Amino acid sequence: MAQMNMKEAIRDAMRVELKRDPNVLVFGEDVGKVGGVFRATEGLQGEFGDTRVFDTPLAESAIGGLAVGLGTQGFRPVAEIQFVGFIFEALDQMFVQAARMRYRSGGRYHSPIVFRTPFGGGVKAAELHTDALEGLAIQTPGIKVVIPSNPYDAKGLLISAIRDNDPVFFMEHLNLYHAFRDEVPEGDYTVPIGKAKVVREGKDVTIIAYGLMVHTALKAAEELEKNGVQAEVIDLRTLVPLDIDTIVASIQKTNRAIVVQEAQKSAGAAAEIIAQINEKAILHLEAPVLRCAPPDTVYPFAQIEDAWLPNAARIVKTVNQVLQF
């Protein structure tokens, strides 16, 4: 089986779908000859031609509008927004026009669009390149939110997203593009949207995370084990739809949980997950569910980024708070 990093797995997913379905189109700023700012689409224009893989003007609103129009005409656009901070220019097309298309048209039209974007910290990038803006999307009905943590899931989830008839906001962590290689099948396979995975089993506490934070949570679990604490780690994979059943099943076993997110603490994915835990599993809890997240400030400059982002030590500290409650 091939060994791929996450960027190569994402490129392979687009290659599989471009071969399989002539209605799949890939476009965005510099995704053609250059292959994208991170080379995620490198070689695809040469393989499939400049009518299937092409550059757009430097205008995210135009990228979003083009995707919405193509989606209503039977195409399956894969639109790249070069950095997550640039989605603000395309929010109307993504979160209003695309997300409401099926409801607004009574099911006559769909928006089978994938909006791909890199996000996330730890790379000392410039302002508006590293924010974690998934909270904006999860509050928007009609659009799914997918955040893979490894190459295998990235390819399988992206293929599922391209085949989905609803728009999908596909967030790719910058720090995972080249972090490690994994076994990735070279053919066609899917990972279902809306299904989380227990990546480490435990009995004392549940750590819920997604994206890069899955790996940080696993490091924390290793530290906790040195003190006899067996932490279960859940990789959500998808924030919308949320696999609350897997979360509840874990809490029924551990009776304690924390949620780790890279976004600012308030009103984000962690807050929603904790609300659903309270609605469906409160009688199984022996301590409040806590968040391990950055403070509610603007994303910091590179010099203090490491102090701002959650790390394994802060996750261990948060776990000890719920264990000692």
Short mmCIF file of C-alpha atoms in Angstrom, two decimals:
data_model
loop_
_atom_site.label_atom_id
_atom_site.label_comp_id
_atom_site.label_asym_id
_atom_site.label_seq_id
_atom_site.Cartn_x
_atom_site.Cartn_y
_atom_site.Cartn_z
CA MET A 1 0.00 0.00 0.00
CA ALA A 2 1.24 3.48 -0.79
CA GLN A 3 2.65 5.78 1.88
CA MET A 4 1.27 9.32 1.60
CA ASN A 5 1.30 12.47 3.67
CA MET A 6 -1.98 14.32 4.07
CA LYS A 7 -1.38 16.71 1.17
CA GLU A 8 -0.67 13.81 -1.18
CA ALA A 9 -3.74 11.95 0.06
CA ILE A 10 -5.93 15.00 -0.60
CA ARG A 11 -4.49 15.34 -4.10
CA ASP A 12 -5.11 11.63 -4.72
CA ALA A 13 -8.74 12.00 -3.65
CA MET A 14 -9.25 14.76 -6.23
CA ARG A 15 -7.50 12.63 -8.87
CA VAL A 16 -9.82 9.68 -8.15
CA GLU A 17 -12.90 11.84 -8.48
CA LEU A 18 -11.70 13.74 -11.57
CA LYS A 19 -11.18 10.36 -13.27
CA ARG A 20 -14.49 8.91 -12.10
CA ASP A 21 -16.85 11.81 -12.76
CA PRO A 22 -16.47 14.26 -15.69
CA ASN A 23 -18.61 16.78 -13.79
CA VAL A 24 -15.97 17.26 -11.07
CA LEU A 25 -14.10 20.55 -11.50
CA VAL A 26 -11.20 21.85 -9.38
CA PHE A 27 -10.51 25.58 -9.26
CA GLY A 28 -9.12 28.37 -7.12
CA GLU A 29 -6.22 30.81 -6.89
CA ASP A 30 -3.08 29.27 -8.48
CA VAL A 31 -4.42 25.69 -8.34
CA GLY A 32 -3.69 25.10 -12.05
CA LYS A 33 -0.12 25.21 -13.35
CA VAL A 34 1.35 26.17 -9.97
CA GLY A 35 -0.60 23.47 -8.13
CA GLY A 36 -1.88 25.63 -5.30
CA VAL A 37 -0.06 27.52 -2.58
CA PHE A 38 0.74 24.21 -0.83
CA ARG A 39 0.91 22.18 -4.10
CA ALA A 40 -2.14 20.13 -3.11
CA THR A 41 -3.34 20.19 -6.73
CA GLU A 42 0.10 19.85 -8.32
CA GLY A 43 0.01 17.93 -11.60
CA LEU A 44 -3.79 17.71 -11.83
CA GLN A 45 -4.09 20.35 -14.58
CA GLY A 46 -1.52 18.53 -16.68
CA GLU A 47 -3.39 15.25 -16.18
CA PHE A 48 -6.96 16.47 -16.71
CA GLY A 49 -6.61 19.69 -18.70
CA ASP A 50 -7.27 23.35 -18.03
CA THR A 51 -11.04 23.02 -18.47
CA ARG A 52 -11.26 20.67 -15.45
CA VAL A 53 -8.54 22.19 -13.23
CA PHE A 54 -8.11 25.93 -13.58
CA ASP A 55 -7.06 29.19 -11.95
CA THR A 56 -9.47 31.91 -10.87
CA PRO A 57 -8.98 35.62 -10.24
CA LEU A 58 -7.82 36.64 -6.76
CA ALA A 59 -11.42 37.05 -5.62
CA GLU A 60 -12.88 34.59 -3.12
CA SER A 61 -16.39 35.94 -3.66
CA ALA A 62 -16.07 35.06 -7.36
CA ILE A 63 -14.78 31.57 -6.51
CA GLY A 64 -17.78 30.99 -4.26
CA GLY A 65 -20.26 32.42 -6.76
CA LEU A 66 -18.84 30.31 -9.59
CA ALA A 67 -19.14 27.20 -7.41
CA VAL A 68 -22.77 27.92 -6.55
CA GLY A 69 -23.71 28.48 -10.20
CA LEU A 70 -21.91 25.36 -11.42
CA GLY A 71 -23.50 23.33 -8.65
CA THR A 72 -27.01 24.16 -9.86
CA GLN A 73 -26.07 23.01 -13.38
CA GLY A 74 -24.98 19.49 -12.47
CA PHE A 75 -21.28 20.05 -11.84
CA ARG A 76 -19.44 19.06 -8.66
CA PRO A 77 -17.07 21.94 -7.92
CA VAL A 78 -14.08 21.56 -5.61
CA ALA A 79 -13.27 25.18 -4.82
CA GLU A 80 -10.06 26.05 -2.97
CA ILE A 81 -9.99 29.09 -0.71
CA GLN A 82 -6.26 29.72 -0.34
CA PHE A 83 -6.29 30.39 3.43
CA VAL A 84 -9.10 30.16 5.97
CA GLY A 85 -8.97 33.87 6.81
CA PHE A 86 -9.96 34.64 3.23
CA ILE A 87 -13.37 32.91 3.52
CA PHE A 88 -14.85 36.15 4.87
CA GLU A 89 -14.91 37.39 1.27
CA ALA A 90 -16.94 34.32 0.24
CA LEU A 91 -19.27 33.86 3.22
CA ASP A 92 -22.41 34.95 1.35
CA GLN A 93 -21.81 32.37 -1.38
CA MET A 94 -20.79 29.62 1.07
CA PHE A 95 -23.10 30.07 4.05
CA VAL A 96 -26.12 31.74 2.41
CA GLN A 97 -26.39 30.83 -1.27
CA ALA A 98 -24.89 27.31 -1.21
CA ALA A 99 -26.07 26.27 2.25
CA ARG A 100 -29.70 27.28 1.58
CA MET A 101 -29.98 26.10 -2.02
CA ARG A 102 -31.80 22.81 -1.40
CA TYR A 103 -34.22 24.32 1.14
CA ARG A 104 -34.81 27.47 -0.86
CA SER A 105 -35.57 25.59 -4.10
CA GLY A 106 -37.73 22.93 -2.48
CA GLY A 107 -35.21 20.26 -3.42
CA ARG A 108 -35.09 21.23 -7.11
CA TYR A 109 -31.47 22.37 -6.93
CA HIS A 110 -28.53 21.22 -4.84
CA SER A 111 -25.10 22.59 -4.03
CA PRO A 112 -22.75 19.60 -4.39
CA ILE A 113 -19.74 21.78 -3.61
CA VAL A 114 -16.60 21.21 -1.57
CA PHE A 115 -15.00 24.37 -0.22
CA ARG A 116 -11.43 23.29 0.67
CA THR A 117 -9.25 25.52 2.84
CA PRO A 118 -6.08 25.21 4.92
CA PHE A 119 -6.29 26.43 8.51
CA GLY A 120 -4.67 26.06 11.89
CA GLY A 121 -1.71 27.24 13.92
CA GLY A 122 1.77 26.19 14.87
CA VAL A 123 3.45 27.22 11.63
CA LYS A 124 4.13 30.88 12.48
CA ALA A 125 2.18 32.12 9.48
CA ALA A 126 0.90 35.62 8.83
CA GLU A 127 -2.34 37.09 10.16
CA LEU A 128 -5.56 35.57 8.69
CA HIS A 129 -3.69 32.44 7.57
CA THR A 130 -4.06 30.28 10.67
CA ASP A 131 -7.37 31.00 12.43
CA ALA A 132 -9.72 28.15 13.25
CA LEU A 133 -13.09 29.39 11.95
CA GLU A 134 -15.11 26.17 12.10
CA GLY A 135 -17.40 27.77 14.67
CA LEU A 136 -18.82 30.07 11.99
CA ALA A 137 -19.74 27.09 9.84
CA ILE A 138 -21.25 24.81 12.48
CA GLN A 139 -23.82 27.48 13.27
CA THR A 140 -24.89 27.56 9.62
CA PRO A 141 -27.61 25.02 8.70
CA GLY A 142 -27.18 23.36 5.33
CA ILE A 143 -23.39 23.02 5.16
CA LYS A 144 -21.37 20.09 6.51
CA VAL A 145 -18.04 20.59 8.28
CA VAL A 146 -15.24 18.02 7.93
CA ILE A 147 -11.79 18.21 9.57
CA PRO A 148 -9.50 15.18 9.01
CA SER A 149 -6.57 14.35 11.29
CA ASN A 150 -4.59 11.91 9.12
CA PRO A 151 -3.89 11.01 5.46
CA TYR A 152 -6.18 7.94 5.29
CA ASP A 153 -9.18 9.83 6.62
CA ALA A 154 -8.38 12.92 4.52
CA LYS A 155 -8.63 10.98 1.25
CA GLY A 156 -11.70 8.96 2.21
CA LEU A 157 -13.54 11.94 3.68
CA LEU A 158 -12.75 14.19 0.70
CA ILE A 159 -14.11 11.60 -1.74
CA SER A 160 -17.26 11.36 0.39
CA ALA A 161 -17.50 15.16 0.41
CA ILE A 162 -17.18 15.46 -3.38
CA ARG A 163 -19.97 12.89 -3.83
CA ASP A 164 -22.25 14.59 -1.30
CA ASN A 165 -25.19 16.57 -2.70
CA ASP A 166 -24.86 19.21 0.03
CA PRO A 167 -22.03 21.74 0.40
CA VAL A 168 -19.11 20.65 2.55
CA PHE A 169 -16.60 22.94 4.28
CA PHE A 170 -13.43 20.80 4.21
CA MET A 171 -10.79 22.19 6.57
CA GLU A 172 -7.19 20.96 6.17
CA HIS A 173 -4.77 21.67 9.02
CA LEU A 174 -1.59 23.36 7.79
CA ASN A 175 0.53 21.52 10.31
CA LEU A 176 -0.68 18.13 9.12
CA TYR A 177 0.08 18.50 5.39
CA HIS A 178 3.62 17.14 5.81
CA ALA A 179 3.60 15.96 9.44
CA PHE A 180 3.79 12.21 8.76
CA ARG A 181 3.05 9.50 6.23
CA ASP A 182 0.42 6.83 6.50
CA GLU A 183 -0.77 3.84 4.52
CA VAL A 184 -3.33 5.12 2.00
CA PRO A 185 -5.04 2.90 -0.61
CA GLU A 186 -4.36 4.12 -4.16
CA GLY A 187 -7.87 3.41 -5.43
CA ASP A 188 -11.40 4.40 -4.61
CA TYR A 189 -12.64 4.25 -1.01
CA THR A 190 -14.69 6.48 1.26
CA VAL A 191 -14.78 7.39 4.95
CA PRO A 192 -18.37 8.25 5.94
CA ILE A 193 -19.15 11.84 6.88
CA GLY A 194 -20.63 12.04 10.37
CA LYS A 195 -18.85 9.09 11.95
CA ALA A 196 -16.24 9.67 14.69
CA LYS A 197 -13.48 7.22 15.61
CA VAL A 198 -12.10 6.12 18.97
CA VAL A 199 -8.35 6.36 18.36
CA ARG A 200 -7.29 5.33 21.86
CA GLU A 201 -9.36 3.34 24.32
CA GLY A 202 -9.50 4.16 28.03
CA LYS A 203 -11.76 3.95 31.08
CA ASP A 204 -11.05 7.01 33.23
CA VAL A 205 -11.77 10.07 31.06
CA THR A 206 -12.78 10.91 27.48
CA ILE A 207 -10.78 13.46 25.47
CA ILE A 208 -12.71 14.74 22.43
CA ALA A 209 -10.72 16.45 19.67
CA TYR A 210 -10.42 17.00 15.92
CA GLY A 211 -7.75 17.93 13.40
CA LEU A 212 -4.25 18.51 14.78
CA MET A 213 -5.57 18.47 18.34
CA VAL A 214 -6.18 14.72 18.03
CA HIS A 215 -2.42 14.22 17.99
CA THR A 216 -1.90 16.64 20.88
CA ALA A 217 -4.57 14.77 22.83
CA LEU A 218 -2.82 11.46 22.17
CA LYS A 219 0.44 12.91 23.54
CA ALA A 220 -1.45 14.03 26.64
CA ALA A 221 -2.97 10.54 27.01
CA GLU A 222 0.53 9.06 27.01
CA GLU A 223 1.55 11.44 29.81
CA LEU A 224 -1.59 10.63 31.80
CA GLU A 225 -0.89 6.91 31.51
CA LYS A 226 2.40 7.41 33.37
CA ASN A 227 0.26 8.33 36.39
CA GLY A 228 -2.16 5.46 35.91
CA VAL A 229 -4.89 7.41 34.11
CA GLN A 230 -6.34 5.67 31.07
CA ALA A 231 -7.75 8.32 28.74
CA GLU A 232 -10.00 7.49 25.80
CA VAL A 233 -9.42 9.77 22.79
CA ILE A 234 -12.11 10.41 20.17
CA ASP A 235 -11.29 11.84 16.74
CA LEU A 236 -14.49 13.56 15.65
CA ARG A 237 -13.53 13.75 11.94
CA THR A 238 -16.77 15.65 11.29
CA LEU A 239 -18.30 18.52 13.27
CA VAL A 240 -21.51 18.67 11.20
CA PRO A 241 -23.12 16.19 11.41
CA LEU A 242 -21.75 15.46 14.88
CA ASP A 243 -21.46 11.82 15.95
CA ILE A 244 -22.92 12.35 19.41
CA ASP A 245 -23.66 8.61 19.78
CA THR A 246 -19.94 7.73 19.87
CA ILE A 247 -19.34 10.52 22.41
CA VAL A 248 -22.18 9.38 24.66
CA ALA A 249 -21.07 5.74 24.48
CA SER A 250 -17.60 6.76 25.65
CA ILE A 251 -18.90 8.91 28.50
CA GLN A 252 -21.13 6.07 29.68
CA LYS A 253 -17.85 4.21 30.23
CA THR A 254 -15.57 6.96 31.57
CA ASN A 255 -18.09 9.32 33.27
CA ARG A 256 -15.76 12.27 32.66
CA ALA A 257 -14.82 14.25 29.56
CA ILE A 258 -13.04 17.28 28.18
CA VAL A 259 -13.17 18.84 24.70
CA VAL A 260 -10.04 20.22 23.01
CA GLN A 261 -10.25 22.83 20.27
CA GLU A 262 -7.80 25.17 18.57
CA ALA A 263 -10.37 27.91 18.14
CA GLN A 264 -11.02 30.56 20.78
CA LYS A 265 -12.86 29.23 23.82
CA SER A 266 -16.30 30.83 23.56
CA ALA A 267 -19.20 29.82 21.31
CA GLY A 268 -17.30 27.24 19.31
CA ALA A 269 -17.46 23.52 18.58
CA ALA A 270 -16.58 22.61 22.18
CA ALA A 271 -19.49 24.62 23.54
CA GLU A 272 -21.92 22.84 21.21
CA ILE A 273 -20.50 19.41 22.02
CA ILE A 274 -20.79 20.05 25.77
CA ALA A 275 -24.39 21.25 25.31
CA GLN A 276 -25.30 18.02 23.52
CA ILE A 277 -23.53 15.94 26.20
CA ASN A 278 -25.61 17.72 28.84
CA GLU A 279 -28.78 16.98 26.90
CA LYS A 280 -28.05 13.28 26.33
CA ALA A 281 -25.63 12.02 28.97
CA ILE A 282 -25.78 14.26 32.03
CA LEU A 283 -26.78 11.42 34.35
CA HIS A 284 -23.56 9.58 33.41
CA LEU A 285 -21.30 12.51 34.37
CA GLU A 286 -19.39 12.65 37.64
CA ALA A 287 -17.79 16.03 36.85
CA PRO A 288 -18.49 19.03 34.59
CA VAL A 289 -17.24 18.69 31.03
CA LEU A 290 -14.42 21.21 30.55
CA ARG A 291 -12.89 22.92 27.50
CA CYS A 292 -9.19 23.10 26.74
CA ALA A 293 -8.94 25.99 24.29
CA PRO A 294 -7.11 29.27 23.64
CA PRO A 295 -8.34 32.48 25.27
CA ASP A 296 -10.93 34.73 23.61
CA THR A 297 -8.45 37.01 21.87
CA VAL A 298 -7.52 37.76 18.29
CA TYR A 299 -5.21 35.02 16.93
CA PRO A 300 -1.76 36.05 18.21
CA PHE A 301 1.34 37.00 16.33
CA ALA A 302 3.86 34.22 15.70
CA GLN A 303 6.10 35.13 18.64
CA ILE A 304 3.51 34.01 21.21
CA GLU A 305 1.59 31.46 19.13
CA ASP A 306 2.99 28.46 21.05
CA ALA A 307 1.88 29.91 24.37
CA TRP A 308 -1.61 30.58 23.01
CA LEU A 309 -2.43 27.20 21.45
CA PRO A 310 -3.46 24.16 23.54
CA ASN A 311 -0.63 21.71 24.20
CA ALA A 312 -0.29 18.36 25.89
CA ALA A 313 0.55 19.88 29.29
CA ARG A 314 -2.61 22.03 29.25
CA ILE A 315 -4.73 19.04 28.25
CA VAL A 316 -3.25 17.01 31.14
CA LYS A 317 -4.01 19.90 33.51
CA THR A 318 -7.63 20.08 32.29
CA VAL A 319 -8.07 16.32 32.61
CA ASN A 320 -6.76 16.44 36.18
CA GLN A 321 -9.35 19.10 36.98
CA VAL A 322 -12.22 16.81 35.99
CA LEU A 323 -10.61 13.81 37.71
CA GLN A 324 -10.23 15.74 40.97
CA PHE A 325 -13.70 17.34 40.91
#
